[in-house]
Amino acid sequence: PSTKALFLNNPCNPTGAAYTKDELMELAKIAVDEGIVVIADEIYEKLVYDGFSFTSFASLGKKIKEKTIVINGVSKAYSMTGWRIGYAAGPKDVIKGMSKVQSHSTSNAASISQMAALEALTGPQHEIRRMNTEFQIRRNYMIDRLRNMPGVSCYEPRGAFYLFPNVKSYFNKEHEGTQIRNSYGMAYYLLKQAHVAVVPGEAFGAEGFIRLSYATSMENIVKSMDRISKALAKLEPTRETKMVSLNNSITKVKEFVETEVHVGPELRDALVAEAENHLAKNKEYYEWNANILGVIIQLRTNLPHLVDFWTENWYPGQLETDLEPHGVIYAVGWIAGREARAYYSSETKTAVFFKSAYYAQLRSLALGMADDITSRLSGTYSVRGLGLDFGGDGVMLIAPKGTGKATFFANLLRHPKSKLVTDDIVFVRLNSKEAIADAPERKLYMQTNFVEKYPDLAALFDKSKCENVITSRDQCTNGPCQRLDNCRLDRGAPFCYEASKTSRAMLDPYWIDGTAKHTKRTSLKHIFLLKNDPISPVVTKPKVEEAVRFCEEGMSVSGPMRSEPFFNPHLLATGSDRTDSRRRFYEKLFSIAKPYFINLGAGDKDEIQKQINKVIGI
């Protein structure tokens, strides 16, 4: 009932399959009966073989014509790829609406291109027939060669100029250390070994296949078939294949949705009633208490992924009928008409989180709620930063995004005397002499791209529960890596930890090296505040008020200038009175744990690292 349109590519890229008139009539009947608009991509309509008769979808009758939008162009049949001319034909109201959008999106095509396209469409067509004959000769030659390669099968296309052979029989084979695990790996292998460029089938949602094009000269086709045949013949069964089966959950929402933090009693009651009503009707319901440094936060949800990560992330709290939690989070999946959004009521310590299974935001709500509670009850505040311990002396790195703090954190973590405390946040309580920092989490919800700085973690992530780890090349968002000629996914790796900034692993920090490399508590002695300016030396000792102002302003150093107070995105209680109390806390914190400005613009990374190490005394 929610389907509005069907996209029909005929003849098809990448297989070359084409629909007969009878097959199209069956589709047309369904489209008319269901009221579905058909977007018919007929760009390859003139490139058909073996006497096949192409039928345009809009020609099947008046009713289907009224529901069809034909899209076409001159790039394929007329070899005019650089002229950038395409067109659409359909009902007047639809085309009128499309024209409005197009006129505000792009400028018009060049007049020369338009006149050339008009001549191509209305002029003599004998060159197309000659080209089709040549394409058919090339197609037949390639099919014959492919079908004679052991383990390769190939559908015989009716149109377009592609072949889509099945090469899955060569998966889990290798040559000189290069293992073929999937179609990306096969494409990479053929490019490097045979110097033939193909497109992996995974790019089309068809793992096990590769796409070849015969829109090139017969001379090149003969060479490519010879090279592919030789390259495949070199592949041998992998002697010892160890495939890692990653426990990886992919969420539809992969970023924070808007959170409304000033929710009054009436709205809070309405939201809770809506959440509870929906959860009561759902067969899947989960309830679990987390103990966050003595604060009991209860999760109520119908989303299995969230409760799975929740129970991994936190220490368990008692779950008893007569035990009232300090705070409650409702995380509710699909509700018709409801937008993805989060709400928080500080007065009742209640959060409601709609239509997102992205664990990062649920965790953030829990940390913000715990901070709201502990800061009021015991004067314990959350401090966002990277934390380490050196023989009982705690070190924090606090900085905005984009400063490169992960590099210095990784270097410090490699030091034999260091212990990991946190990769994100601690809760700090103060007395007259000490700033005691506690890690609130049982397992760390760690960005997997940290393996760029600390490769040893990759093997640990392999056995951790993961979220949104990239598994195909087209999902990769790591621009610098894409520009290199060494992509793991191109080489056939089943996943890549470095391909996205939003992929995470739920890592048990004791897996790194037991108690020798992790501690839950430290006494803060040094707090490094990373900034970037062209004037200051590498290390300066600011006055307490300077350090507090730097943290409170929380100004970004990359992208649009914006403020994130105390560099802490988890804060939910943000009123002026709470900001004042947090400011006073930081004033006392910096009088106990000495702050240092580290100017990243004053030297190279090695020199900056030496200065940091010197302050710590390592």
C-alpha positions as MATLAB code, in Angstrom:
seq = 'PSTKALFLNNPCNPTGAAYTKDELMELAKIAVDEGIVVIADEIYEKLVYDGFSFTSFASLGKKIKEKTIVINGVSKAYSMTGWRIGYAAGPKDVIKGMSKVQSHSTSNAASISQMAALEALTGPQHEIRRMNTEFQIRRNYMIDRLRNMPGVSCYEPRGAFYLFPNVKSYFNKEHEGTQIRNSYGMAYYLLKQAHVAVVPGEAFGAEGFIRLSYATSMENIVKSMDRISKALAKLEPTRETKMVSLNNSITKVKEFVETEVHVGPELRDALVAEAENHLAKNKEYYEWNANILGVIIQLRTNLPHLVDFWTENWYPGQLETDLEPHGVIYAVGWIAGREARAYYSSETKTAVFFKSAYYAQLRSLALGMADDITSRLSGTYSVRGLGLDFGGDGVMLIAPKGTGKATFFANLLRHPKSKLVTDDIVFVRLNSKEAIADAPERKLYMQTNFVEKYPDLAALFDKSKCENVITSRDQCTNGPCQRLDNCRLDRGAPFCYEASKTSRAMLDPYWIDGTAKHTKRTSLKHIFLLKNDPISPVVTKPKVEEAVRFCEEGMSVSGPMRSEPFFNPHLLATGSDRTDSRRRFYEKLFSIAKPYFINLGAGDKDEIQKQINKVIGI';
ca = [
       0.000    0.000    0.000;
       2.963    2.384    0.489;
       4.467    1.708   -2.960;
       4.076    4.794   -5.141;
       6.274    4.027   -8.133;
       8.091    1.246   -9.963;
      11.421    1.973  -11.651;
      11.724   -0.184  -14.775;
      15.111   -0.357  -16.525;
      14.536   -1.996  -19.924;
      16.883   -3.197  -21.399;
      18.652   -3.608  -18.110;
      21.996   -2.473  -16.784;
      23.948   -4.583  -15.693;
      22.496   -7.852  -17.041;
      21.348   -6.792  -20.519;
      17.998   -8.502  -19.891;
      15.025   -7.103  -21.836;
      11.289   -7.630  -21.358;
       9.018   -9.010  -24.059;
       5.697   -7.312  -24.790;
       3.797  -10.074  -22.969;
       5.982   -9.674  -19.876;
       5.455   -5.912  -19.927;
       1.683   -6.373  -20.216;
       1.706   -8.395  -16.988;
       3.589   -5.600  -15.223;
       1.263   -2.979  -16.711;
      -1.810   -4.780  -15.383;
      -0.380   -4.780  -11.857;
       0.598   -1.102  -12.112;
      -2.884   -0.055  -13.267;
      -4.686   -2.202  -10.686;
      -2.517   -0.905   -7.834;
      -2.321    2.714   -9.012;
       1.479    2.606   -9.273;
       3.399    5.106  -11.401;
       5.987    3.435  -13.656;
       9.235    5.277  -14.366;
      10.475    3.552  -17.511;
      14.198    3.996  -18.136;
      14.515    3.140  -21.836;
      17.971    4.562  -22.512;
      19.070    1.284  -24.191;
      15.916    0.869  -26.320;
      17.777    0.900  -29.654;
      20.553   -1.462  -28.529;
      18.841   -4.868  -28.887;
      20.025   -8.051  -30.608;
      18.991  -11.279  -32.327;
      15.896   -9.694  -33.846;
      14.434   -8.797  -30.438;
      11.517   -6.358  -30.720;
      11.629   -3.592  -28.117;
       8.308   -2.315  -26.735;
       8.013    1.004  -24.940;
       6.024    0.698  -21.723;
       3.897    3.772  -22.479;
       2.704    2.186  -25.744;
       0.818   -0.631  -23.987;
      -2.461    1.245  -23.691;
      -4.136    4.477  -22.670;
      -4.459    3.599  -18.974;
      -0.825    2.652  -18.514;
       0.324    5.623  -20.612;
      -1.344    7.906  -18.062;
       0.704    6.219  -15.304;
       4.062    6.123  -17.139;
       7.019    8.491  -17.194;
       9.547    7.550  -19.867;
      13.131    8.703  -19.371;
      15.645    8.483  -22.177;
      18.649   10.215  -23.692;
      21.250   10.227  -26.426;
      24.308    9.045  -24.513;
      23.999    5.312  -25.285;
      22.514    4.716  -28.744;
      24.159    7.810  -30.236;
      27.426    7.635  -28.238;
      26.908   11.212  -27.009;
      27.968   10.711  -23.391;
      29.701   14.075  -23.117;
      26.809   16.107  -24.503;
      24.732   15.638  -21.315;
      21.300   15.462  -22.919;
      18.448   13.460  -21.444;
      14.701   13.862  -21.541;
      11.468   12.679  -19.945;
       7.978   12.183  -21.380;
       4.863   11.712  -19.301;
       1.563   13.225  -18.109;
       1.519   17.022  -18.450;
       1.049   17.745  -14.743;
       3.998   15.524  -13.802;
       6.310   17.000  -16.441;
       5.259   20.512  -15.398;
       6.174   19.742  -11.795;
       9.485   18.189  -12.858;
      10.287   21.283  -14.911;
       9.788   23.520  -11.884;
      12.204   21.452   -9.815;
      14.728   21.174  -12.650;
      14.697   24.903  -13.368;
      15.765   25.610   -9.790;
      18.354   22.814   -9.698;
      20.392   23.205  -12.884;
      20.858   25.609  -15.736;
      19.655   24.555  -19.175;
      21.657   22.280  -21.438;
      23.858   24.077  -23.970;
      22.050   25.065  -27.168;
      24.700   23.291  -29.259;
      24.031   20.054  -27.358;
      20.293   20.454  -27.852;
      20.620   20.929  -31.617;
      23.029   17.986  -31.885;
      20.607   15.762  -29.946;
      17.717   16.845  -32.181;
      19.716   15.910  -35.280;
      20.629   12.540  -33.749;
      16.982   11.713  -32.993;
      15.492   12.918  -36.300;
      18.341   12.241  -38.716;
      19.424    9.013  -40.465;
      19.525    5.969  -38.167;
      21.600    3.548  -40.262;
      24.687    4.019  -38.045;
      22.764    2.582  -35.099;
      21.978   -0.576  -37.059;
      25.625   -0.897  -38.051;
      26.729   -0.368  -34.453;
      24.222   -2.961  -33.192;
      25.658   -5.526  -35.589;
      29.149   -4.814  -34.260;
      27.954   -4.982  -30.632;
      26.345   -8.366  -31.298;
      29.610   -9.737  -32.721;
      31.506   -8.524  -29.645;
      28.844   -9.893  -27.287;
      28.916  -13.329  -28.898;
      32.704  -13.482  -28.746;
      32.820  -12.499  -25.058;
      30.070  -14.934  -24.058;
      31.852  -17.779  -25.817;
      35.154  -16.923  -24.107;
      33.567  -16.541  -20.669;
      31.598  -19.787  -20.880;
      34.817  -21.618  -21.716;
      36.477  -20.374  -18.530;
      36.139  -23.040  -15.804;
      33.524  -22.162  -13.185;
      32.132  -19.116  -15.045;
      28.547  -18.893  -16.282;
      26.923  -15.991  -18.107;
      23.392  -15.004  -19.154;
      23.057  -14.050  -22.830;
      21.729  -10.472  -22.904;
      19.076   -9.244  -25.312;
      20.148   -5.616  -25.123;
      22.483   -2.885  -23.782;
      26.239   -3.561  -23.988;
      27.033   -5.400  -20.760;
      27.707   -8.949  -19.654;
      27.157  -10.028  -16.060;
      29.050  -13.296  -15.531;
      28.848  -15.331  -12.333;
      32.361  -15.747  -10.883;
      31.402  -16.939   -7.412;
      33.256  -20.232   -7.884;
      36.518  -18.264   -7.567;
      35.674  -16.836   -4.155;
      37.843  -18.078   -1.290;
      40.732  -18.570   -3.676;
      44.020  -16.684   -3.722;
      47.114  -15.795   -5.686;
      50.342  -14.545   -4.111;
      48.583  -13.599   -0.888;
      45.635  -11.837   -2.531;
      42.438  -13.562   -1.398;
      39.165  -13.289   -3.293;
      36.316  -13.055   -0.788;
      33.675  -11.188   -2.789;
      33.022   -9.301   -6.021;
      34.921   -6.232   -4.815;
      37.914   -8.479   -4.215;
      37.557   -9.997   -7.683;
      37.354   -6.555   -9.301;
      40.468   -5.441   -7.420;
      42.342   -8.629   -8.342;
      41.522   -8.344  -12.059;
      42.532   -4.683  -12.057;
      45.892   -5.400  -10.422;
      46.697   -8.797  -11.919;
      45.096   -8.588  -15.387;
      44.910   -4.786  -15.800;
      41.232   -5.124  -16.725;
      38.640   -2.839  -15.129;
      35.314   -4.449  -14.199;
      32.484   -3.410  -11.876;
      31.746   -5.589   -8.804;
      28.283   -7.126   -8.710;
      27.807   -5.957   -5.128;
      27.477   -2.405   -6.514;
      24.219   -3.619   -8.106;
      23.121   -5.691   -5.119;
      24.173   -8.939   -6.826;
      27.125  -10.480   -5.008;
      28.957  -13.196   -6.933;
      28.914  -11.375  -10.275;
      31.035   -8.814  -12.117;
      29.958   -6.474  -14.915;
      31.875   -6.323  -18.187;
      31.260   -3.885  -21.032;
      31.736   -4.575  -24.732;
      31.486   -0.895  -25.678;
      35.127   -0.963  -26.739;
      37.144   -2.236  -29.673;
      37.361   -5.913  -30.598;
      41.113   -5.669  -30.148;
      40.674   -4.591  -26.516;
      38.043   -7.276  -25.930;
      40.357  -10.043  -27.149;
      43.159   -8.766  -24.910;
      40.868   -8.485  -21.891;
      39.471  -12.012  -22.313;
      43.005  -13.412  -22.596;
      44.092  -11.552  -19.468;
      41.020  -12.504  -17.412;
      41.405  -16.153  -18.405;
      45.060  -16.195  -17.334;
      44.352  -14.339  -14.080;
      41.545  -16.718  -13.076;
      43.728  -19.721  -13.880;
      46.292  -18.498  -11.337;
      43.814  -18.608   -8.461;
      44.137  -21.559   -6.122;
      42.084  -22.650   -3.109;
      43.079  -20.689   -0.030;
      45.127  -22.945    2.184;
      43.986  -21.416    5.436;
      41.017  -19.102    5.158;
      39.891  -17.469    8.352;
      36.696  -15.574    7.684;
      35.630  -13.274   10.491;
      31.882  -13.333   11.020;
      31.258   -9.860   12.374;
      28.465   -9.308   14.884;
      27.357   -6.104   13.186;
      24.004   -4.325   13.468;
      23.031   -1.796   10.793;
      20.613    0.914   11.901;
      18.392    2.921    9.583;
      19.149    6.143   11.477;
      22.892    6.769   11.762;
      22.993   10.226   13.311;
      21.496   12.079   16.247;
      17.927   13.275   15.846;
      16.834   16.515   17.475;
      16.471   16.426   21.260;
      14.053   18.741   23.040;
      15.409   19.249   26.571;
      12.861   21.657   28.063;
       9.798   19.435   28.326;
       7.038   20.561   30.675;
       4.803   18.263   32.779;
       1.868   18.175   30.349;
       3.966   17.299   27.314;
       5.948   14.788   29.360;
       2.751   13.014   30.463;
       1.414   12.939   26.900;
       4.676   11.535   25.511;
       4.906    8.852   28.191;
       1.271    7.861   27.614;
       1.925    7.558   23.873;
       5.075    5.502   24.443;
       3.486    3.184   27.008;
       0.406    2.677   24.848;
       2.557    1.641   21.899;
       4.809   -0.614   23.980;
       1.770   -2.320   25.534;
       0.544   -3.344   22.082;
       3.924   -4.678   20.994;
       4.854   -8.323   21.489;
       8.519   -7.368   21.857;
       9.062   -5.487   25.099;
      12.307   -5.177   27.040;
      13.005   -3.583   30.406;
      16.463   -3.352   31.929;
      18.101   -1.337   34.695;
      21.582    0.100   34.209;
      23.752    1.106   37.151;
      25.680    4.218   36.140;
      27.906    4.957   39.150;
      25.069    4.278   41.571;
      22.365    5.916   39.468;
      19.726    3.466   38.234;
      18.480    4.293   34.737;
      15.742    2.038   33.407;
      15.315    1.373   29.688;
      11.874    0.447   28.358;
      11.916   -0.422   24.672;
      10.657   -2.627   21.862;
      13.922   -2.437   19.896;
      16.126   -5.545   20.341;
      19.311   -3.825   19.143;
      19.033   -1.098   21.764;
      18.495   -3.453   24.690;
      21.300   -5.687   23.393;
      23.817   -2.823   23.414;
      22.362   -1.379   26.636;
      23.035   -4.577   28.576;
      26.541   -4.789   27.094;
      27.401   -1.149   27.782;
      26.465   -0.693   31.449;
      26.840   -2.484   34.733;
      23.509   -4.122   35.585;
      21.259   -2.584   38.196;
      18.793   -4.476   40.337;
      15.490   -5.075   38.576;
      12.865   -5.421   41.280;
       9.239   -4.370   41.405;
       9.694   -2.290   44.549;
      12.885   -0.577   43.338;
      12.185    2.813   41.785;
      14.802    3.851   39.210;
      16.279    7.340   39.365;
      15.331    7.883   35.722;
      13.493    6.169   32.871;
      14.127    6.177   29.122;
      11.417    5.054   26.710;
      12.866    4.036   23.328;
      10.021    3.288   20.948;
      10.315    2.078   17.371;
       7.898    2.721   14.545;
       4.828    4.861   15.258;
       2.819    5.992   12.237;
       2.944    9.763   11.778;
       5.573   10.287   14.484;
       8.900   11.863   13.501;
      12.241   10.629   14.821;
      12.906   12.801   17.865;
      14.000   12.695   21.510;
      12.564   14.501   24.538;
      13.851   15.018   28.077;
      12.119   16.173   31.228;
      14.661   17.184   33.868;
      11.916   17.620   36.446;
      10.808   13.974   36.265;
      14.086   12.487   34.925;
      12.262   10.977   31.965;
      13.394   10.690   28.364;
      11.335    9.544   25.379;
      13.156    8.502   22.203;
      11.080    7.847   19.078;
      11.821    6.001   15.820;
      15.564    5.447   16.048;
      17.641    2.382   16.913;
      20.889    4.378   16.820;
      22.536    3.401   20.089;
      24.819    6.446   20.242;
      21.864    8.690   21.062;
      20.347    6.318   23.620;
      23.712    6.133   25.382;
      24.015    9.924   25.256;
      20.579   10.313   26.864;
      21.613    7.929   29.651;
      24.868    9.807   30.306;
      23.111   13.172   30.263;
      20.442   11.923   32.652;
      23.062   10.442   35.004;
      24.946   13.760   34.973;
      21.736   15.657   35.735;
      21.115   13.405   38.738;
      24.648   13.083   40.186;
      25.453   16.783   39.801;
      22.382   17.646   41.883;
      22.660   14.872   44.473;
      26.404   14.630   45.104;
      28.165   17.354   43.125;
      29.643   14.765   40.753;
      29.870   16.075   37.186;
      30.612   14.429   33.875;
      33.754   15.588   32.072;
      34.058   14.825   28.375;
      37.508   13.845   27.188;
      40.026   11.062   26.670;
      41.367    9.660   29.931;
      44.514    7.742   30.895;
      46.299    6.783   34.088;
      50.058    6.768   34.689;
      50.910    5.121   38.000;
      47.856    6.565   39.730;
      48.129   10.005   38.120;
      45.223   10.765   35.817;
      45.545   12.593   32.495;
      42.696   14.027   30.410;
      42.756   15.345   26.846;
      39.890   17.782   26.246;
      39.355   19.282   22.814;
      36.780   20.061   20.141;
      36.293   17.770   17.160;
      38.859   18.006   14.412;
      41.911   18.783   16.548;
      43.516   15.376   16.022;
      43.450   14.477   19.710;
      43.082   10.776   18.851;
      46.674   10.719   17.553;
      48.121   11.905   20.872;
      45.742    9.677   22.822;
      46.884    6.618   20.848;
      50.555    7.494   21.381;
      50.007    7.829   25.132;
      48.033    4.584   25.211;
      51.019    2.758   23.688;
      53.267    3.828   26.564;
      54.058    0.821   28.779;
      53.098    2.709   31.959;
      49.709    3.910   30.715;
      46.288    2.502   31.515;
      43.129    3.322   29.596;
      40.399    4.983   31.653;
      37.963    6.216   29.012;
      37.733    7.120   25.346;
      34.850    9.534   25.925;
      33.726   10.516   29.422;
      34.369   10.284   33.160;
      32.371   11.390   36.186;
      34.468   13.489   38.565;
      33.931   14.146   42.273;
      36.097   16.627   44.130;
      37.450   16.919   47.632;
      39.969   19.362   49.003;
      42.951   17.539   47.516;
      41.795   15.209   44.766;
      39.707   15.045   41.619;
      38.544   11.424   41.487;
      37.524   10.393   37.964;
      35.424    7.253   37.444;
      34.633    5.557   34.144;
      30.861    4.948   34.105;
      30.763    2.182   31.486;
      31.389   -1.545   31.698;
      32.291   -1.659   28.008;
      33.411    1.223   25.812;
      31.255    2.288   22.867;
      34.300    3.047   20.742;
      34.634    4.511   17.256;
      36.052    1.746   15.089;
      38.083    4.143   12.943;
      40.398    4.486   15.958;
      42.193    1.460   14.470;
      43.890    3.956   12.130;
      45.770    5.203   15.195;
      45.817    1.963   17.212;
      45.755   -1.046   14.826;
      45.942   -3.635   17.629;
      42.275   -2.968   18.393;
      41.097   -4.465   15.082;
      41.378   -8.037   16.367;
      39.413   -7.050   19.478;
      36.689   -5.350   17.451;
      36.373   -8.605   15.478;
      34.943  -10.306   18.563;
      32.967   -7.307   19.835;
      29.386   -6.385   19.083;
      29.479   -3.712   16.397;
      27.144   -1.097   14.975;
      27.115    0.330   11.444;
      30.494   -1.042   10.374;
      30.807   -0.541    6.617;
      30.568   -3.733    4.552;
      30.659   -2.449    0.971;
      32.770    0.055   -0.942;
      29.863    2.278   -1.986;
      29.042    2.983    1.689;
      32.556    4.210    2.515;
      32.779    7.853    3.652;
      36.522    7.927    4.351;
      37.612   10.399    1.666;
      41.398   10.225    2.233;
      41.315    6.423    2.155;
      39.275    6.401   -1.066;
      42.015    8.382   -2.778;
      44.607    5.722   -1.950;
      45.197    2.574   -3.966;
      44.889    0.230   -1.010;
      41.200   -0.063   -0.086;
      40.447   -3.144    2.043;
      36.969   -3.416    0.562;
      38.359   -3.240   -2.969;
      40.665   -6.110   -2.054;
      37.714   -8.212   -0.947;
      37.673   -7.628    2.806;
      34.154   -8.295    4.177;
      34.138   -5.070    6.209;
      36.246   -2.029    7.084;
      36.550   -0.353   10.477;
      38.053    2.814    9.000;
      35.374    3.504    6.379;
      33.042    5.577    8.576;
      33.157    7.916   11.558;
      29.825    6.589   12.847;
      30.686    2.882   13.082;
      31.191    1.608   16.621;
      32.301   -1.426   18.591;
      31.279   -2.330   22.140;
      34.776   -3.074   23.439;
      35.629   -4.628   26.777;
      38.702   -2.548   27.760;
      40.150   -5.434   29.765;
      40.621   -7.297   26.475;
      43.469   -4.925   25.570;
      45.840   -6.329   28.208;
      43.811   -7.172   31.293;
      44.238   -5.036   34.404;
      47.687   -3.999   33.184;
      46.098   -1.706   30.593;
      42.790   -0.585   32.109;
      41.546    0.984   35.303;
      38.093    2.276   36.185;
      39.322    5.081   38.450;
      42.121    7.610   38.543;
      43.064   10.794   40.379;
      43.329   13.607   37.840;
      46.629   15.485   37.855;
      46.989   16.947   34.343;
      44.298   18.221   31.978;
      45.434   19.113   28.473;
      43.212   21.564   26.592;
      43.956   21.289   22.878;
      43.581   24.352   20.674;
      45.025   25.768   17.487;
      46.400   29.295   17.143;
      49.354   30.789   15.234;
      50.883   32.745   18.130;
      51.141   30.761   21.379;
      53.953   28.308   22.185;
      53.269   24.576   22.285;
      52.556   24.466   26.029;
      51.229   27.241   28.256;
      49.772   27.220   31.750;
      46.543   29.233   31.698;
      44.927   30.848   34.681;
      42.002   28.916   36.093;
      39.470   31.403   34.712;
      41.046   31.157   31.222;
      40.797   27.372   31.233;
      37.193   27.486   32.461;
      36.220   30.037   29.810;
      37.827   27.910   27.070;
      35.810   24.867   28.149;
      32.558   26.735   28.690;
      32.719   28.364   25.258;
      33.441   24.988   23.649;
      34.160   26.507   20.250;
      34.729   24.231   17.263;
      37.949   24.415   15.246;
      36.752   22.825   12.004;
      33.644   23.282    9.895;
      31.049   25.920   10.823;
      31.869   27.805   14.025;
      29.584   26.612   16.788;
      29.608   26.265   20.539;
      29.305   22.995   22.448;
      29.551   24.014   26.134;
      32.316   22.144   27.932;
      32.808   20.100   24.741;
      30.141   17.785   26.138;
      27.327   16.789   23.743;
      25.661   14.623   26.403;
      24.483   17.489   28.629;
      20.704   17.668   29.040;
      20.314   20.099   31.954;
      21.378   23.346   30.278;
      19.631   26.128   32.192;
      21.602   29.142   33.424;
      21.627   27.869   37.021;
      23.062   24.527   35.910;
      25.680   26.239   33.750;
      26.696   28.396   36.717;
      27.100   25.360   38.969;
      29.098   23.528   36.290;
      31.343   26.574   35.896;
      32.045   26.568   39.641;
      32.829   22.859   39.448;
      35.390   23.440   36.668;
      36.972   26.284   38.652;
      37.577   23.910   41.533;
      38.644   21.089   39.191;
      41.329   23.256   37.572;
      42.621   24.333   40.963;
      43.304   20.656   41.762;
      44.196   19.123   38.381;
      46.489   21.531   36.558;
      45.296   22.692   33.122;
      47.659   23.136   30.172;
      46.940   24.676   26.794;
      48.447   22.564   24.009;
      48.742   24.611   20.834;
      48.596   22.282   17.837;
      49.534   25.126   15.518;
      52.929   25.688   17.130;
      54.845   22.628   15.967;
      54.756   19.223   14.339;
      53.041   16.286   16.020;
      56.268   14.695   17.237;
      57.355   17.871   19.005;
      53.909   18.354   20.539;
      53.918   14.737   21.750;
      57.324   15.260   23.390;
      56.026   18.319   25.232;
      52.943   16.438   26.471;
      55.101   13.527   27.634;
      57.424   15.947   29.424;
      54.546   17.460   31.412;
      53.319   13.986   32.401;
      56.856   12.921   33.302;
      57.202    9.930   30.989;
];
